[in-house]
Coordinates of C-alpha atoms in Angstrom, one line a residue:
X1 CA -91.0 58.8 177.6
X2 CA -88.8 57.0 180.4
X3 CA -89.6 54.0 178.2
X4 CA -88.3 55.7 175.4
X5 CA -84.8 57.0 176.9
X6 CA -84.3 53.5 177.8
X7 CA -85.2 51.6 174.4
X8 CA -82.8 54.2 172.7
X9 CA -79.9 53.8 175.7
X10 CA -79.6 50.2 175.4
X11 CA -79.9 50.4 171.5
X12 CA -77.0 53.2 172.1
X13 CA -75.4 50.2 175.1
X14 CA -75.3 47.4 172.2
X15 CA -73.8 49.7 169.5
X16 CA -71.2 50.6 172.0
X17 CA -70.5 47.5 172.7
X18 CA -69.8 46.5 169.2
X19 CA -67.9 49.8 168.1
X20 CA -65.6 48.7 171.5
X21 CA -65.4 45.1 170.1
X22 CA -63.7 46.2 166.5
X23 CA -62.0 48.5 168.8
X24 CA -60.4 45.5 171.0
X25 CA -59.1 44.2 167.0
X26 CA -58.2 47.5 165.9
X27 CA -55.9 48.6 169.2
X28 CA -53.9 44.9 169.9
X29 CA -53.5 45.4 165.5
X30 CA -51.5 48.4 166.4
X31 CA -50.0 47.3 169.3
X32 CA -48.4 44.1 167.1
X33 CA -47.1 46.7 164.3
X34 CA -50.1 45.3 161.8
X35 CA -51.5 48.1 159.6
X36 CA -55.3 49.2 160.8
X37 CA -56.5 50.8 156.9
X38 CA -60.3 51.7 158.1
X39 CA -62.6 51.2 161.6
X40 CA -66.1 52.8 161.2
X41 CA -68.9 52.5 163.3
X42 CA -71.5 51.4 161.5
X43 CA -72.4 50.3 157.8
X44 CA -73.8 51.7 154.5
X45 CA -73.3 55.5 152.8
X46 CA -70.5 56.7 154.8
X47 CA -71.5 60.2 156.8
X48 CA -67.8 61.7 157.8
X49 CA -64.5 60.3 158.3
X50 CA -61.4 61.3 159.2
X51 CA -57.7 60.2 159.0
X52 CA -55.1 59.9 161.4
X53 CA -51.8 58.4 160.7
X54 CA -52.4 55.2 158.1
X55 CA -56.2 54.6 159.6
X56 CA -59.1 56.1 158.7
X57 CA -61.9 56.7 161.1
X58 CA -65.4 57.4 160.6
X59 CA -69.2 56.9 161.1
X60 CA -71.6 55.0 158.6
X61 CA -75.4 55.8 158.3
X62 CA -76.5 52.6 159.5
X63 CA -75.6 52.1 163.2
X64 CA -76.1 47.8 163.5
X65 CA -72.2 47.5 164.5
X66 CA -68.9 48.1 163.0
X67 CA -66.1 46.7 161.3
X68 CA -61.9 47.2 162.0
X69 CA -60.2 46.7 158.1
X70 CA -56.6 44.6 158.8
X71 CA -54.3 44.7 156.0
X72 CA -53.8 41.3 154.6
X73 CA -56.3 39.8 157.6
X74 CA -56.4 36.5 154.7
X75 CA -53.7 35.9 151.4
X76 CA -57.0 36.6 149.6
X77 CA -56.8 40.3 150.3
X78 CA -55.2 43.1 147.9
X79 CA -52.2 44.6 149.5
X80 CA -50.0 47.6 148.5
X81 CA -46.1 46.1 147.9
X82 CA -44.7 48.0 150.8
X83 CA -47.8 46.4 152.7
X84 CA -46.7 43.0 152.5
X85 CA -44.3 42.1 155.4
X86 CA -47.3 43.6 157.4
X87 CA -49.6 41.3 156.4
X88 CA -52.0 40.0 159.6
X89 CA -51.4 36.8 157.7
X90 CA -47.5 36.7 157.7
X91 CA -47.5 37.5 161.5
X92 CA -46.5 35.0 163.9
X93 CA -49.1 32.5 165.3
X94 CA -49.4 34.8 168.9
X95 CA -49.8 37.8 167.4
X96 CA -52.9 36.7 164.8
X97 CA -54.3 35.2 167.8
X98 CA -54.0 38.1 170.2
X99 CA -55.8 39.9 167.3
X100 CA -58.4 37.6 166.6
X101 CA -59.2 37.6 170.3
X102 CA -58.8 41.3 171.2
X103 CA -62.6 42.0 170.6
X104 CA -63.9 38.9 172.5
X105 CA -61.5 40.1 175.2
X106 CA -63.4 43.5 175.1
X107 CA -66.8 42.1 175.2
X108 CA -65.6 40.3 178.6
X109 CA -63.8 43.4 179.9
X110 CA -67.3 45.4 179.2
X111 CA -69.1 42.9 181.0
X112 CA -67.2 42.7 183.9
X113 CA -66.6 46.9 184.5
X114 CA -70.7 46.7 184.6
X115 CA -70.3 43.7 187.0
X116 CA -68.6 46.4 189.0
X117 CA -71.0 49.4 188.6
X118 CA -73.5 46.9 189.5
X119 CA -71.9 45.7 193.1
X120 CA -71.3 48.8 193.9
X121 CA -74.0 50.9 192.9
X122 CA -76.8 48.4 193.9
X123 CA -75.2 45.1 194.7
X124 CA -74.7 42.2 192.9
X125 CA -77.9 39.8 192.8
X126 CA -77.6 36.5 194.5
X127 CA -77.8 32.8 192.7
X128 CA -78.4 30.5 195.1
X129 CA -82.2 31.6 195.7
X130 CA -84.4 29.4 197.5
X131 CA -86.8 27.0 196.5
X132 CA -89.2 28.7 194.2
X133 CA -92.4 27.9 196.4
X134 CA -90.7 28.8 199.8
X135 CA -93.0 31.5 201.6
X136 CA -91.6 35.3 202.2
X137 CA -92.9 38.3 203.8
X138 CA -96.3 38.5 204.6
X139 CA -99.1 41.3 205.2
X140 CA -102.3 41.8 205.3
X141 CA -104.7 41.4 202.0
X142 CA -105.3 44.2 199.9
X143 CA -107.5 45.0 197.4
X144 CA -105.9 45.8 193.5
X145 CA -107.2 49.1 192.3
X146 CA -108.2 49.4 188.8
X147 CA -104.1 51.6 188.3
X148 CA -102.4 47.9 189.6
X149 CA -101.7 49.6 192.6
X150 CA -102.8 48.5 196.1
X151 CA -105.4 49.6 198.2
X152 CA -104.5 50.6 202.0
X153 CA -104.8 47.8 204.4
X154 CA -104.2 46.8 208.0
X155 CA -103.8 43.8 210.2
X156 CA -102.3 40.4 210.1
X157 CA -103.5 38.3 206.4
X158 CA -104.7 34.9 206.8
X159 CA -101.0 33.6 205.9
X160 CA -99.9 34.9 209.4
X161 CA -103.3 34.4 211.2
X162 CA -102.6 30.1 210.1
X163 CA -99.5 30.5 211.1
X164 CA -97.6 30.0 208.6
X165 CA -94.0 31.3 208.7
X166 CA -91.2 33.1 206.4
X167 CA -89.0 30.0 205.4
X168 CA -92.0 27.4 204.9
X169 CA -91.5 25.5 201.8
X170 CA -95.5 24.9 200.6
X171 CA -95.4 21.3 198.2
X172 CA -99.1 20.8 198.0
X173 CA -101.9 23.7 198.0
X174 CA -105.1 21.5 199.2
X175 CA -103.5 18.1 198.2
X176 CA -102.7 19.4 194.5
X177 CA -99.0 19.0 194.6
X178 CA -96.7 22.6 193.2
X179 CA -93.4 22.9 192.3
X180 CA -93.5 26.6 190.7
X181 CA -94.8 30.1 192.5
X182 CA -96.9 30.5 189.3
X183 CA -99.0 26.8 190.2
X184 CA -99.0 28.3 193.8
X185 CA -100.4 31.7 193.2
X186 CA -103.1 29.2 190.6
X187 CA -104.4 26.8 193.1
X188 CA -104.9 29.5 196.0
X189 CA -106.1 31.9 193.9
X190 CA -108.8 29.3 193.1
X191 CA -110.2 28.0 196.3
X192 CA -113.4 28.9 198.0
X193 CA -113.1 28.5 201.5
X194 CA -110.9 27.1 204.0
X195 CA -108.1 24.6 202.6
X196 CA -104.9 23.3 203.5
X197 CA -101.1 24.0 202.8
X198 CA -98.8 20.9 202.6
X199 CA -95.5 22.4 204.2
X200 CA -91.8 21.6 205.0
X201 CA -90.7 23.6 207.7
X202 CA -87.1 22.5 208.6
X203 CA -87.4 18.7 207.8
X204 CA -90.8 18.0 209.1
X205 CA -94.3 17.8 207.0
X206 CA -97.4 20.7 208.1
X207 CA -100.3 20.1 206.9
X208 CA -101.7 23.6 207.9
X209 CA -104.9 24.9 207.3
X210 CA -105.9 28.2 205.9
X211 CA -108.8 30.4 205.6
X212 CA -108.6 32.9 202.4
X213 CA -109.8 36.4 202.4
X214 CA -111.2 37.1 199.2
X215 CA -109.7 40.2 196.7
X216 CA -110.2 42.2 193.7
X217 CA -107.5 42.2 191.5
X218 CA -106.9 43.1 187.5
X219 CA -105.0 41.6 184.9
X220 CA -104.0 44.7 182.8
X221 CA -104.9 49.0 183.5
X222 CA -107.8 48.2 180.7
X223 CA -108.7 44.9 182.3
X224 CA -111.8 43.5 184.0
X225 CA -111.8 43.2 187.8
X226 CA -112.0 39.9 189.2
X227 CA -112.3 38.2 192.5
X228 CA -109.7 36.1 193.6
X229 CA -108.8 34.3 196.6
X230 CA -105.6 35.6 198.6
X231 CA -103.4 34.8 202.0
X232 CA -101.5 38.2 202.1
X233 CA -97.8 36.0 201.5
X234 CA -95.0 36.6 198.7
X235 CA -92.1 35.0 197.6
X236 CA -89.0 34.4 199.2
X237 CA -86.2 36.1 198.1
X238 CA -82.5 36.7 198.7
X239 CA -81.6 40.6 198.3
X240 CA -78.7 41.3 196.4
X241 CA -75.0 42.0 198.3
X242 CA -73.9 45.4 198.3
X243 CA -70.1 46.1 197.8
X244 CA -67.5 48.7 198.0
X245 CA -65.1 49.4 195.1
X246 CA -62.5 47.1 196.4
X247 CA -64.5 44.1 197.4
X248 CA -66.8 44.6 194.5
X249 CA -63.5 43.3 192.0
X250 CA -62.9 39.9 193.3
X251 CA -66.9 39.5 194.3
X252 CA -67.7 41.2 190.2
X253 CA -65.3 37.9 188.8
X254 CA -66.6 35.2 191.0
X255 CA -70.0 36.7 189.8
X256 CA -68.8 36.7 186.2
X257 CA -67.9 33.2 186.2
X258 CA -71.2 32.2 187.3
X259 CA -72.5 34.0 184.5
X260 CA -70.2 32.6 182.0
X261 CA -71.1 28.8 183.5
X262 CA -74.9 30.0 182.4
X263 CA -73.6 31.7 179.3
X264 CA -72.3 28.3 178.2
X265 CA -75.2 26.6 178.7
X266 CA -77.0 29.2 176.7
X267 CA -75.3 28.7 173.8
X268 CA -75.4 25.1 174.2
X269 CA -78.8 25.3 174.1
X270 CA -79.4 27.7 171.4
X271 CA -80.4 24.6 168.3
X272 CA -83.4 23.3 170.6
X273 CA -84.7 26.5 171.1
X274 CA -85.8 27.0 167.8
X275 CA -88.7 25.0 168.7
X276 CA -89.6 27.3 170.9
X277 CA -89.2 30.4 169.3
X278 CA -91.0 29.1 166.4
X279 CA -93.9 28.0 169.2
X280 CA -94.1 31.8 170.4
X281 CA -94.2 33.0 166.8
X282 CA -96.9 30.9 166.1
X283 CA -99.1 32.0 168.7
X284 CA -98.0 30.1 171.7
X285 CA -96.4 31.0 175.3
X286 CA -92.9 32.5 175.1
X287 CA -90.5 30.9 177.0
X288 CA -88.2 34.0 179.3
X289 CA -85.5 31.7 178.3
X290 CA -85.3 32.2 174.8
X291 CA -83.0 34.4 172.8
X292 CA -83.6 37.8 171.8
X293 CA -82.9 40.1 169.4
X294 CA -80.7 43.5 169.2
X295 CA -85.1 44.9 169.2
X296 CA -86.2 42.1 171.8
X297 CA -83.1 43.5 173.9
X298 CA -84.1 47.0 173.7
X299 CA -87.2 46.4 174.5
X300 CA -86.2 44.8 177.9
X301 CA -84.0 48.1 178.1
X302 CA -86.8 49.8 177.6
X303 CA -89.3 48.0 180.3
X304 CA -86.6 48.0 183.1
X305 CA -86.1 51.6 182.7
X306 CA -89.8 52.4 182.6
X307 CA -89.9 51.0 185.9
X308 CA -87.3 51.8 187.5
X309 CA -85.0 48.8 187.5
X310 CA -81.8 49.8 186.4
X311 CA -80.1 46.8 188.1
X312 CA -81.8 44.7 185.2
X313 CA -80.7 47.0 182.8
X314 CA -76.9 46.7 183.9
X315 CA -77.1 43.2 184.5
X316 CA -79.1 42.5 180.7
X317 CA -76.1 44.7 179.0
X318 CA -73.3 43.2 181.1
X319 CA -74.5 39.2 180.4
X320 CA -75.5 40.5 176.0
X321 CA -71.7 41.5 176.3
X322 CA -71.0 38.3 177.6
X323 CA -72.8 36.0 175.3
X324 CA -71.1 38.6 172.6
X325 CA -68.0 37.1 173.3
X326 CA -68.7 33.7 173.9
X327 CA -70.2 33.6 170.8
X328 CA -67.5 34.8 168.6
X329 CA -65.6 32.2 170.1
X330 CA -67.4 29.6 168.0
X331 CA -65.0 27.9 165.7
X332 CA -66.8 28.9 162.8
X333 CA -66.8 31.5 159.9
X334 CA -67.1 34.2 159.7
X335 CA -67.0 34.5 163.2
X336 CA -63.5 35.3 165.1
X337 CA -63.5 31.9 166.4
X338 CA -63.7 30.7 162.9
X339 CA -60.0 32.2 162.1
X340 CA -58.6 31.6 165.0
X341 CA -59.1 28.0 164.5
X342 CA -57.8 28.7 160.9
X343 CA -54.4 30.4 162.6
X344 CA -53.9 27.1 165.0
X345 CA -54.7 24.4 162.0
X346 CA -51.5 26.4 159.9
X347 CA -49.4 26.5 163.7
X348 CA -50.0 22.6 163.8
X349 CA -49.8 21.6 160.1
X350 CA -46.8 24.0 159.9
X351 CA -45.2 21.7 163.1
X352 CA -45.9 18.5 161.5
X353 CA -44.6 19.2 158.4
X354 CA -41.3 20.6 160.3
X355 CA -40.8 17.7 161.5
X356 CA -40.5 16.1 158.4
X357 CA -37.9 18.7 157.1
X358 CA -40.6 20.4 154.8
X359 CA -40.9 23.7 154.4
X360 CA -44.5 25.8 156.2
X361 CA -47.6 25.1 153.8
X362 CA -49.4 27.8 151.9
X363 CA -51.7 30.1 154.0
X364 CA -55.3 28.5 153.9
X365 CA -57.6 29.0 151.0
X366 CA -60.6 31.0 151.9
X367 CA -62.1 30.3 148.7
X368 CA -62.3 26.7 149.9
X369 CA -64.0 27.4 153.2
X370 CA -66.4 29.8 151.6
X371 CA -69.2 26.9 151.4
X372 CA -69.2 26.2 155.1
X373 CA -68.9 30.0 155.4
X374 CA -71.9 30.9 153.9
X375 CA -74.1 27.7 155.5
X376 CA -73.1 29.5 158.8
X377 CA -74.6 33.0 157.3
X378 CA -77.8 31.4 156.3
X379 CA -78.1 29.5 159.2
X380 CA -77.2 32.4 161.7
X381 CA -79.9 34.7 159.5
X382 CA -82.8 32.5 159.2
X383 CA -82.1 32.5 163.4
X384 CA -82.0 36.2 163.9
X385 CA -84.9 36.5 161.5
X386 CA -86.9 34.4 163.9
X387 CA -85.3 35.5 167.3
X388 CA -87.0 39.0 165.8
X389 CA -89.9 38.1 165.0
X390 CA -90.7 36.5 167.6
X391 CA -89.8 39.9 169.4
X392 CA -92.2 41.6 167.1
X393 CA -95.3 39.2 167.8
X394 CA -94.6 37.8 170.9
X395 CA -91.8 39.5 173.0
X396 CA -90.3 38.4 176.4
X397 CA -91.9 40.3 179.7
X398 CA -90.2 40.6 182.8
X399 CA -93.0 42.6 184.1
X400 CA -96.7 41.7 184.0

């Protein structure tokens, strides 16, 4: 059930998000004396609308987004005579822009307000985390019962007994050199008796030698027990920062611009991860770092709130809103970077020929750009096709 509640509330998140996108078009229309005809949430059979002034509002049947109808938003579009002077395409080169922006504005605005909830309700997570293999707490060793919950135990582990120490950065597990917590966790998990840990502790090379206590863990609730081999260490980690409501707004956008730095690189790395999304549909191991789909996203919503981390579930929707509007700042169609790199090729033609004492050039034929329009919509399908099936098949797990 909890799963449930938060599949639909991130599903509800993302179609908020959009609706508040066409919104960020619809209100800086307005606000610029353009004429706003229609902004429904949603597409397909229309269920209700309403109107109020010269926009109709209303609600379609199938909730994937939303669209904001601008009068003359190209010359291509059929205008009423009175219409005309209105025309988003007639408008000076500020006010188009603002326009064409207001929604990617809105994704970032979204994003950073859950920035904020996020500092201040449970504090804002940490970047520079230390070296993947660098020892945390450590306990004594306790049996996995067959719920994944641990068994009661007492005393030092053999971690503490070797004296190994929070802070210890392991490289080698019995001369087999690691650079990932998941090839740590492998090789000790694996040994048989005593063994050594190659460590840096503050410059200087331990070699220190440990005797494992061996464990019963499972893999899954409907999994076979097995005996492993265990030291009774974790993980480092560096907790998140707590905030108040006033140090949580500059910390919120020195935190968002880390995110948009990764954002970036996310998107620059979108083409080569075909490969990989096309290796997870296909039966393979799928990469965390992969994109995901409206469903793939849910589904994290989902997990997080099943148990219990709603940090990730802020974070997730706060970084989609992000991407949201980084993305639609592509200069391609249909896209709203697409037009707004239409609006500044007719600002700088317009200049040029100026210059030359000639008069502004025609607005730009869409008809002409509708090739490289619809390779964009092919492309961009045939992606979201995959992202989803890979989803389906073989969907990301933050939680084992």
């Amino acid at each position: 059930m909890v799963y449930a509640i938060g599949f639909a509330l991130f599903a509800l998140g993302i179609t908020a998000s959009v609706a508040l996108h066409e919104c960020g078009h619809m209100w800086t229309a307005q606000a610029t004396g353009m004429k706003v005809r229609r902004y429904f949430i949603g597409f397909g059979p229309k269920i209700f609308s309403w109107r109020r002034g010269e926009t109709e509002y209303g609600l379609k049947a199938l909730p994937l987004g939303g669209f904001c109808d601008i009068a003359g938003m190209t010359a291509l579009d059929e205008l009423e005579p009175e219409d005309l002077d209105r025309a988003m395409y007639r408008q000076a080169t500020w006010k188009r822009m603002l326009v064409m922006s207001g929604g990617i504005l809105m994704n970032f605005l979204i994003g950073y307000l859950l920035i904020v909830l996020l500092a201040v309700a449970w504090g804002l997570p940490r970047f520079d985390q230390p070296p993947e293999t660098q020892l945390g707490s450590m306990s004594c060793v306790a049996d996995m019962k067959p719920d994944l919950t641990a068994a009661p135990c007492t005393g030092q582990g053999p971690a503490q007994l070797a004296g190994l120490q929070r802070g210890d950065k392991v490289t080698a597990v019995n001369g087999t050199k690691i650079t990932t917590w998941k090839q740590f966790r492998a090789e000790t998990e694996k040994q048989t008796g005593t063994f050594t840990y190659t460590v840096d502790r503050d410059g200087q090379t331990l070699t220190v030698p440990v005797t494992p206590q061996l464990a019963t863990v499972y893999t899954d609730k409907n999994g076979t027990p097995k005996t492993v081999a265990k030291v009774g260490v974790g993980q480092d980690y560096y907790g998140p920062v707590q905030h108040n409501i006033l140090s949580a707004i500059p910390a919120s956008g020195a935190f968002t611009g880390q995110i948009a730095v990764r954002t970036v690189q996310s998107l620059a790395q979108m083409p080569a991860k075909v490969v990989d999304l096309w290796h997870a549909v296909t039966g393979g191991t799928r990469d965390p770092e992969t994109p995901v789909s409206v469903y793939g996203a849910s589904k994290i919503g989902g997990e997080t709130a099943e148990h219990g981390a709603w940090p990730i579930f802020v974070l997730t929707l706060a970084s989609l809103n992000f991407f949201l509007g980084a993305f639609n700042i592509l200069p391609l169609l249909p896209l709203d970077g697409g037009h707004m790199a239409v609006v500044l090729y007719e600002k700088l033609r317009n200049m040029f020929r100026n210059r030359k004492g000639l008069p502004d050039g025609a607005p730009v034929d869409y008809l002409k750009l509708l090739p490289a329009t619809y390779v964009v919509v092919v492309l961009g399908g045939a992606y979201m096709i995959l992202t989803l099936v890979a989803d389906i098949v073989n969907p990301v797990k933050l939680f084992p």
